[in-house]
Coordinates of C-alpha atoms and ligand atoms in Angstrom, one line a residue:
M1 CA 97.8 80.1 96.8
T2 CA 98.5 83.8 96.7
D3 CA 96.2 86.6 97.9
A4 CA 94.2 87.6 94.9
A5 CA 91.4 90.1 94.2
G6 CA 88.1 88.5 93.4
P7 CA 85.8 86.1 95.3
P8 CA 87.2 84.9 98.6
A9 CA 88.7 81.4 98.7
S10 CA 86.8 78.8 100.7
S11 CA 88.1 76.8 103.6
W12 CA 87.2 73.3 104.9
V13 CA 87.4 74.6 108.5
P14 CA 83.8 74.7 109.8
G15 CA 82.5 78.3 110.1
A16 CA 85.6 79.9 108.7
D17 CA 84.1 81.3 105.4
A18 CA 81.4 83.2 107.3
S19 CA 83.8 84.4 109.9
P20 CA 85.9 87.6 109.8
Y21 CA 88.8 85.2 110.4
S22 CA 88.4 83.5 107.0
L23 CA 91.1 82.3 104.8
A24 CA 91.6 85.9 103.7
N25 CA 92.8 86.9 107.1
L26 CA 95.0 84.3 109.0
P27 CA 96.5 86.5 111.7
Y28 CA 99.5 85.2 113.7
G29 CA 99.7 84.8 117.5
V30 CA 101.1 82.9 120.4
Y31 CA 98.9 80.5 122.4
S32 CA 99.1 77.8 125.1
R33 CA 96.8 75.1 126.4
A34 CA 96.4 74.4 130.1
G35 CA 99.8 73.3 131.4
G36 CA 101.4 73.5 128.0
P37 CA 104.1 75.7 126.5
A38 CA 103.4 78.8 124.5
R39 CA 103.7 78.2 120.8
C40 CA 103.0 80.1 117.6
G41 CA 99.6 79.7 115.9
V42 CA 97.4 81.2 113.2
R43 CA 93.7 82.0 113.7
I44 CA 91.1 80.5 111.4
G45 CA 87.5 80.9 112.3
D46 CA 87.2 80.2 116.0
Q47 CA 90.3 78.0 116.1
V48 CA 94.0 78.3 116.4
L49 CA 96.2 76.2 114.1
D50 CA 99.5 75.0 115.7
L51 CA 102.1 76.1 113.2
A52 CA 105.1 74.0 114.4
A53 CA 103.1 70.8 114.1
T54 CA 101.4 71.7 110.8
L55 CA 104.5 73.0 109.0
H56 CA 107.1 70.8 110.7
D57 CA 109.1 73.9 111.5
E58 CA 110.6 74.4 114.9
V59 CA 110.7 78.2 114.5
F60 CA 107.1 78.1 115.5
A61 CA 107.7 76.0 118.6
A62 CA 108.6 79.2 120.4
P63 CA 106.8 81.6 122.8
A64 CA 107.2 84.5 120.3
L65 CA 107.0 85.1 116.6
N66 CA 110.4 86.8 116.4
G67 CA 112.2 83.9 114.8
F68 CA 109.7 83.7 112.0
L69 CA 109.6 87.5 111.6
A70 CA 113.3 87.6 111.2
R71 CA 113.2 85.3 108.1
G72 CA 111.8 88.2 106.0
R73 CA 109.2 88.9 103.4
A74 CA 109.8 86.0 101.0
A75 CA 109.4 83.5 103.9
W76 CA 106.3 85.3 105.2
A77 CA 104.7 85.0 101.8
D78 CA 105.7 81.4 101.3
T79 CA 104.3 80.4 104.7
R80 CA 101.0 82.2 104.1
D81 CA 100.7 80.6 100.7
R82 CA 101.3 77.1 102.2
L83 CA 98.7 77.8 105.0
R84 CA 96.1 79.0 102.6
R85 CA 96.5 76.0 100.4
L86 CA 96.5 73.5 103.4
L87 CA 93.2 75.1 104.7
A88 CA 91.5 75.6 101.3
A89 CA 88.4 73.6 100.3
D90 CA 88.8 74.1 96.6
V91 CA 92.1 72.4 95.9
P92 CA 92.4 68.8 94.6
E93 CA 94.3 67.6 97.7
A94 CA 91.8 69.2 100.2
A95 CA 90.7 65.9 101.7
A96 CA 94.2 64.8 102.4
N97 CA 95.2 68.2 103.7
R98 CA 92.2 68.2 106.1
A99 CA 93.1 64.8 107.4
A100 CA 96.7 66.0 108.1
V101 CA 95.9 69.4 109.5
Q102 CA 92.7 69.0 111.5
P103 CA 94.5 67.4 114.5
H104 CA 96.5 70.6 114.9
L105 CA 93.4 72.9 115.3
V106 CA 92.6 73.9 118.8
P107 CA 89.3 75.7 119.7
L108 CA 90.0 79.3 120.9
E109 CA 88.0 78.7 124.1
D110 CA 90.6 76.1 125.1
V111 CA 93.7 78.4 124.8
R112 CA 95.3 81.3 126.5
L113 CA 96.7 84.0 124.2
H114 CA 100.0 85.6 124.9
L115 CA 102.0 88.6 123.8
P116 CA 102.8 87.6 120.2
V117 CA 106.2 89.1 119.9
E118 CA 109.1 89.9 122.2
V119 CA 109.0 93.6 121.8
G120 CA 112.3 95.4 121.2
D121 CA 112.0 99.1 121.0
Y122 CA 108.6 100.8 121.2
V123 CA 107.9 104.1 119.5
D124 CA 104.6 106.0 119.5
F125 CA 103.8 108.6 116.8
Y126 CA 101.3 111.4 116.7
C127 CA 100.0 111.1 113.2
S128 CA 96.3 112.1 113.3
L129 CA 95.8 115.7 112.3
E130 CA 92.5 115.8 114.2
H131 CA 93.9 114.3 117.4
A132 CA 97.0 116.6 117.3
T133 CA 94.7 119.6 116.8
N134 CA 92.3 118.6 119.6
V135 CA 95.0 117.8 122.1
G136 CA 96.9 120.9 121.2
R137 CA 93.8 123.0 121.8
I138 CA 93.2 121.3 125.2
F139 CA 96.8 121.3 126.5
R140 CA 98.1 124.5 125.0
P141 CA 95.0 126.8 124.5
D142 CA 97.3 129.9 124.2
Q143 CA 99.3 128.5 121.3
D144 CA 98.7 127.2 117.7
P145 CA 97.2 123.8 118.2
L146 CA 99.8 122.2 115.8
P147 CA 103.4 122.7 116.6
P148 CA 105.5 124.2 113.8
N149 CA 107.1 120.8 113.0
W150 CA 103.9 118.8 112.7
R151 CA 103.2 119.0 109.0
H152 CA 106.9 118.4 108.1
L153 CA 107.6 115.2 109.9
P154 CA 105.7 112.5 111.9
V155 CA 106.3 113.5 115.5
G156 CA 107.0 110.6 117.9
Y157 CA 108.6 109.5 121.2
H158 CA 110.1 106.4 122.6
G159 CA 108.0 104.5 125.0
R160 CA 108.6 101.6 127.5
A161 CA 108.9 98.4 125.5
G162 CA 108.9 96.2 128.6
T163 CA 105.4 97.3 129.6
V164 CA 103.7 96.3 126.3
V165 CA 101.2 93.8 127.5
V166 CA 98.7 91.5 125.8
S167 CA 95.0 92.1 125.6
G168 CA 93.2 91.1 128.8
T169 CA 96.1 92.1 131.2
P170 CA 94.6 94.2 134.0
V171 CA 95.8 97.8 134.0
R172 CA 96.5 99.2 137.5
R173 CA 95.8 102.9 137.9
P174 CA 99.2 104.6 138.1
L175 CA 100.5 106.8 140.9
G176 CA 102.2 110.0 139.9
Q177 CA 102.6 113.7 140.4
R178 CA 100.2 116.2 139.0
A179 CA 100.2 120.0 138.9
P180 CA 99.4 121.9 142.1
E181 CA 95.7 122.2 142.7
P182 CA 93.7 125.4 143.4
G183 CA 93.3 125.8 147.1
G184 CA 96.3 123.6 147.8
D185 CA 99.7 124.6 149.2
G186 CA 101.2 125.2 145.8
S187 CA 103.1 121.9 145.7
P188 CA 102.4 119.2 143.1
V189 CA 100.0 116.5 144.3
F190 CA 101.2 112.9 144.4
G191 CA 98.6 110.1 144.2
P192 CA 96.5 107.9 141.9
S193 CA 95.9 109.5 138.5
T194 CA 92.5 111.1 138.4
R195 CA 92.5 111.5 134.6
L196 CA 93.2 108.0 133.3
D197 CA 92.5 107.7 129.5
I198 CA 92.9 105.5 126.5
E199 CA 94.4 106.1 123.1
A200 CA 93.1 103.9 120.2
E201 CA 96.0 103.2 117.8
L202 CA 97.4 100.7 115.4
G203 CA 100.8 99.2 116.0
F204 CA 103.2 98.1 113.3
V205 CA 105.5 95.2 113.9
V206 CA 109.0 95.1 112.4
G207 CA 110.1 91.8 111.0
T208 CA 113.2 92.4 108.8
P209 CA 115.8 94.6 110.6
T210 CA 117.4 97.7 109.1
R211 CA 121.1 98.3 109.1
L212 CA 122.7 100.8 111.4
G213 CA 123.6 103.9 109.4
E214 CA 121.2 103.1 106.5
P215 CA 117.6 104.1 105.9
A216 CA 114.9 101.4 105.7
G217 CA 113.9 100.0 102.3
D218 CA 110.3 99.4 101.3
F219 CA 107.7 99.3 104.0
A220 CA 106.5 95.8 103.1
D221 CA 110.1 94.5 103.1
H222 CA 110.5 95.4 106.8
V223 CA 107.0 95.6 108.4
F224 CA 105.4 92.2 109.0
G225 CA 102.0 93.2 110.2
V226 CA 99.5 95.3 112.2
T227 CA 98.2 95.0 115.7
L228 CA 95.6 97.0 117.7
L229 CA 97.1 99.0 120.5
N230 CA 95.8 101.0 123.5
D231 CA 98.3 103.6 124.8
W232 CA 96.8 104.0 128.3
S233 CA 97.5 107.6 129.3
A234 CA 97.4 109.3 132.7
R235 CA 96.6 112.8 131.5
D236 CA 97.2 114.6 134.8
V237 CA 100.7 113.0 135.1
Q238 CA 101.4 113.6 131.5
A239 CA 100.4 117.3 131.6
F240 CA 102.8 118.1 134.5
E241 CA 105.8 116.0 133.4
Y242 CA 106.0 116.3 129.6
V243 CA 107.9 119.6 129.2
P244 CA 110.5 119.6 127.7
L245 CA 111.2 116.0 126.9
G246 CA 107.8 114.6 126.1
P247 CA 105.6 111.8 127.4
F248 CA 107.2 109.7 130.2
L249 CA 105.6 108.1 133.2
G250 CA 102.1 109.2 132.2
K251 CA 102.2 106.7 129.4
S252 CA 104.8 104.1 130.4
F253 CA 102.8 102.0 132.9
A254 CA 101.0 99.9 130.3
T255 CA 100.5 99.7 126.6
S256 CA 98.0 96.9 125.6
V257 CA 98.1 95.1 122.2
S258 CA 95.9 92.6 120.5
P259 CA 97.1 89.0 120.6
W260 CA 96.8 88.8 116.8
I261 CA 99.2 90.3 114.2
T262 CA 97.5 90.7 110.9
P263 CA 100.0 90.3 108.1
L264 CA 100.2 93.1 105.6
A265 CA 99.3 90.5 102.9
A266 CA 95.8 90.2 104.5
L267 CA 95.3 94.0 104.1
A268 CA 95.6 94.2 100.3
A269 CA 92.0 95.3 99.9
A270 CA 92.3 97.9 102.6
R271 CA 95.2 99.9 101.0
V272 CA 94.3 103.5 100.1
P273 CA 96.5 106.3 99.0
G274 CA 96.6 108.3 102.2
R275 CA 95.5 111.8 102.8
A276 CA 96.7 114.7 100.8
Q277 CA 99.6 116.5 102.5
D278 CA 100.3 120.2 102.4
P279 CA 103.1 121.2 102.2
A280 CA 104.5 118.2 100.3
P281 CA 106.9 116.4 102.7
P282 CA 110.7 116.2 101.9
G283 CA 111.8 113.4 99.5
Y284 CA 112.6 110.8 102.1
L285 CA 109.0 111.0 103.3
A286 CA 107.5 110.9 99.8
R287 CA 104.9 108.1 99.5
R288 CA 106.0 105.5 96.9
E289 CA 103.1 103.2 97.2
P290 CA 99.6 103.5 98.8
W291 CA 100.0 102.5 102.4
G292 CA 97.1 104.3 103.9
L293 CA 94.8 101.6 105.4
D294 CA 91.1 101.7 105.4
I295 CA 90.7 100.1 108.9
A296 CA 87.6 100.9 110.8
I297 CA 88.2 101.0 114.6
T298 CA 85.6 100.7 117.4
V299 CA 86.1 101.7 121.0
E300 CA 83.8 100.2 123.6
L301 CA 83.6 101.4 127.2
N302 CA 82.0 98.6 129.4
G303 CA 80.6 97.0 126.3
E304 CA 79.0 100.2 124.8
P305 CA 80.5 101.7 121.6
V306 CA 81.7 105.2 122.3
S307 CA 83.8 105.9 119.3
H308 CA 84.6 104.8 115.7
P309 CA 88.0 106.1 114.7
P310 CA 88.8 105.9 111.0
F311 CA 92.5 104.9 110.3
R312 CA 92.1 105.9 106.7
E313 CA 92.0 109.6 107.8
M314 CA 95.5 109.6 109.3
Y315 CA 97.7 112.4 108.0
W316 CA 101.0 110.4 108.1
T317 CA 100.9 106.9 106.8
P318 CA 102.9 103.9 108.3
D319 CA 105.4 103.8 105.4
Q320 CA 106.3 107.4 106.2
M321 CA 106.6 106.6 109.9
L322 CA 109.1 103.8 108.9
A323 CA 111.1 106.1 106.7
H324 CA 111.3 108.7 109.4
L325 CA 112.3 106.2 112.1
T326 CA 115.5 105.3 110.1
V327 CA 116.4 108.5 108.1
N328 CA 119.0 109.5 110.6
G329 CA 120.7 106.0 110.4
A330 CA 119.1 104.6 113.5
S331 CA 118.4 100.9 112.9
L332 CA 115.4 98.8 113.7
R333 CA 115.4 95.3 115.0
T334 CA 113.1 92.3 114.6
G335 CA 110.3 92.8 117.1
D336 CA 110.4 96.5 117.3
L337 CA 107.0 98.0 117.5
Y338 CA 105.8 101.5 116.4
A339 CA 102.4 102.8 116.9
S340 CA 100.5 105.4 114.8
G341 CA 99.4 107.6 117.6
T342 CA 95.8 108.1 118.6
V343 CA 93.4 107.7 115.6
S344 CA 90.8 110.4 115.5
G345 CA 88.5 111.6 112.7
A346 CA 86.8 114.9 112.3
A347 CA 83.5 114.0 113.9
R348 CA 83.1 113.9 117.7
E349 CA 82.1 110.2 117.6
Q350 CA 85.4 109.4 115.8
R351 CA 87.7 110.6 118.5
G352 CA 90.1 108.0 119.8
S353 CA 90.7 109.2 123.4
L354 CA 88.4 110.3 126.2
I355 CA 90.2 113.6 126.6
E356 CA 88.9 114.5 123.2
L357 CA 85.6 112.8 123.4
T358 CA 84.8 114.6 126.7
W359 CA 86.8 117.7 125.8
N360 CA 89.0 117.4 128.9
G361 CA 86.1 116.2 131.0
A362 CA 83.8 119.1 130.3
E363 CA 81.3 117.0 128.2
P364 CA 81.2 113.6 129.9
V365 CA 80.3 110.5 127.9
R366 CA 77.0 108.9 129.0
T367 CA 77.0 105.2 129.4
A368 CA 74.8 102.7 131.3
A369 CA 77.5 102.5 134.0
G370 CA 77.1 106.3 134.5
E371 CA 78.8 109.4 133.1
R372 CA 82.5 109.2 132.5
A373 CA 85.0 112.1 132.0
F374 CA 87.9 109.7 132.4
L375 CA 88.2 106.0 133.4
A376 CA 86.8 104.7 136.7
D377 CA 88.2 101.7 138.5
G378 CA 86.6 98.6 137.2
D379 CA 86.0 100.1 133.7
T380 CA 86.8 97.8 130.8
V381 CA 87.9 99.3 127.4
T382 CA 87.9 97.2 124.3
I383 CA 89.2 98.3 121.0
S384 CA 88.4 96.2 117.9
A385 CA 88.7 96.9 114.1
T386 CA 87.8 95.5 110.7
A387 CA 89.1 96.1 107.2
P388 CA 87.8 95.3 103.7
G389 CA 88.8 91.8 102.5
P390 CA 88.4 90.2 99.1
G391 CA 84.9 90.2 97.5
G392 CA 83.3 92.7 99.9
A393 CA 83.8 90.5 103.0
R394 CA 85.4 92.1 106.0
I395 CA 88.3 90.8 108.1
A396 CA 88.8 91.4 111.8
L397 CA 91.9 92.6 113.5
G398 CA 91.2 90.9 116.8
E399 CA 90.6 93.1 119.9
V400 CA 92.5 94.7 122.7
T401 CA 90.9 94.9 126.0
G402 CA 91.8 95.9 129.5
T403 CA 90.1 96.5 132.9
I404 CA 91.2 99.2 135.3
Q405 CA 92.3 98.1 138.7
P406 CA 92.5 100.5 141.7
A407 CA 95.8 102.1 142.4
R408 CA 98.1 100.6 145.0
P409 CA 98.1 102.6 148.3
V410 CA 100.1 105.8 148.4
P411 CA 103.2 105.0 150.4
A412 CA 103.4 106.7 153.7
S413 CA 106.0 109.5 153.8
Ligands
LIG1 O1 100.4 117.1 122.5 C1 100.7 116.6 123.6 O2 101.2 117.2 124.4 C2 100.3 115.2 123.9 C3 100.0 114.3 123.0 C4 99.6 112.9 123.3 O3 99.2 112.5 124.4 C5 99.5 112.0 122.1 C6 100.4 110.9 122.1 O4 100.7 110.1 123.0 C7 100.6 110.5 120.7 C8 99.4 110.0 120.1 O5 98.9 109.0 120.6 O6 98.9 110.6 119.1
CA2 CA1 99.8 107.5 122.0
MG3 MG1 101.6 103.7 126.6

C-alpha cells in the first residue's frame, strides 16, 4: 500500500483513524519496556508497534534506527508499504494480519522513548529570513541585520552531536562567561546563564550516506525523515563568545529532539514550493522539486502556547541545505542530523525564540507562571507540530519537551 492522495486509509488499530498518528503517519522511534532492551518501533494511535517482531527483521532489534536508515530509500518505502498493509482495515487479509500483529503492539503509557538515532555529525542552519533579521537587529544594531552572504547560501555551523538528547531529558542551566557588566570591574562575568532561551526548529535525519568528494543526490534519496528540535541557547554566553568562529558553548550544552522521526513519505501532502528567492541562488542550490514543508509548529511555555512558527515560510528549504552541506565534497553519514535554524514568521506570535518574542527581554511574555524575558529554573518548554495529511486530516510530528534545572554551583576559585 503506497501513500496516495485521496481519502485516508483506515486501520484496525482502535482509535488510530481519529488520531494524528493514523496510518498516514507512522513515525519511527526507539522504545523500551520496564527492564527490557531498547528496540525500534513505529507509532500508530497511542501504541508502539515492535518492528523486529512484526517484520521478523533483526535490524530493528537495535537501540537505534541507524541500521534501517542505512538501507536506503527503496527499503524505507518497502517497509512503510508492508506496515501500512499489515495495519490496514480495508484489505482482504485484515483479520489474519490483526491476529499476527496485535501481540506486538505496546501501549505508549507502558514504554520509555529513547533517542531514535545514534547521531553522527550535527549541523544547525540559520534559514529563516525573519529570524535572521530579528537576531541581526538585536545582536548587531549598528549593522545591516542580514550579513552579505545570507541570501546567497544557507548559513550554518557545526554543533555538538554528543549532546543531542531525547525529549524529556532535563536541561541544566549552563555556566559560562558573559560580557563585562556595567558597574563591574571590566572583566567578563562567569556564572549561570541569565539569558537561557529556546529555538524552535526542524531536524532532518540523513539515512543514505553521500560519498566523500561528491555532492549529494536527490534530497529524498538521502534524507529519511524529520524530527522536532529545540536548540537551547544561552544568549549571554553566545553573545560574548561567538566572534569570529560562531556559536560554541552557548549552544552545545543540550539540543533536544522528538522521539519520533516522521518519514518524508508521510509528508507528501505537506510539500510546498518554498518561498521565492531573490537573488536566484547559484545552480547547485536551485530547487529541483518542491521541498518546502507546510508544517505548523507550536511552542508552549509551562503549558501555555506562546508562539506558532510556520515552517512553510522558511527562506532556504531542506533540499537546499543538503546540497549546500555537500557541495564542497564533504560527505554525510547515516545518522547525521541537520537542523533548519529557528523557525520564525513575520508576526510577533510566530517567532521561534524568546529573544525575538521578548525583543531581547524588553517586552516580556506574560504567562500564568509570571512574566518571562528568558527561561526561569523549573520552566518547561514543549514544541509540537502538525502537517496536512491525506483527505484534510492532520498528522502530528510528536513533541519535544524539556524542563530547566538549576545550574550547578559555581566552582570556588
Ligand atoms: O546571528 C547570530 O549571531 C546568532 C544567531 C543564532 O543564534 C541563530 C542560530 O543558532 C541558528 C538558528 O537557529 O537560526
Ligand atoms: Ca539554532
Ligand atoms: Mg543546541
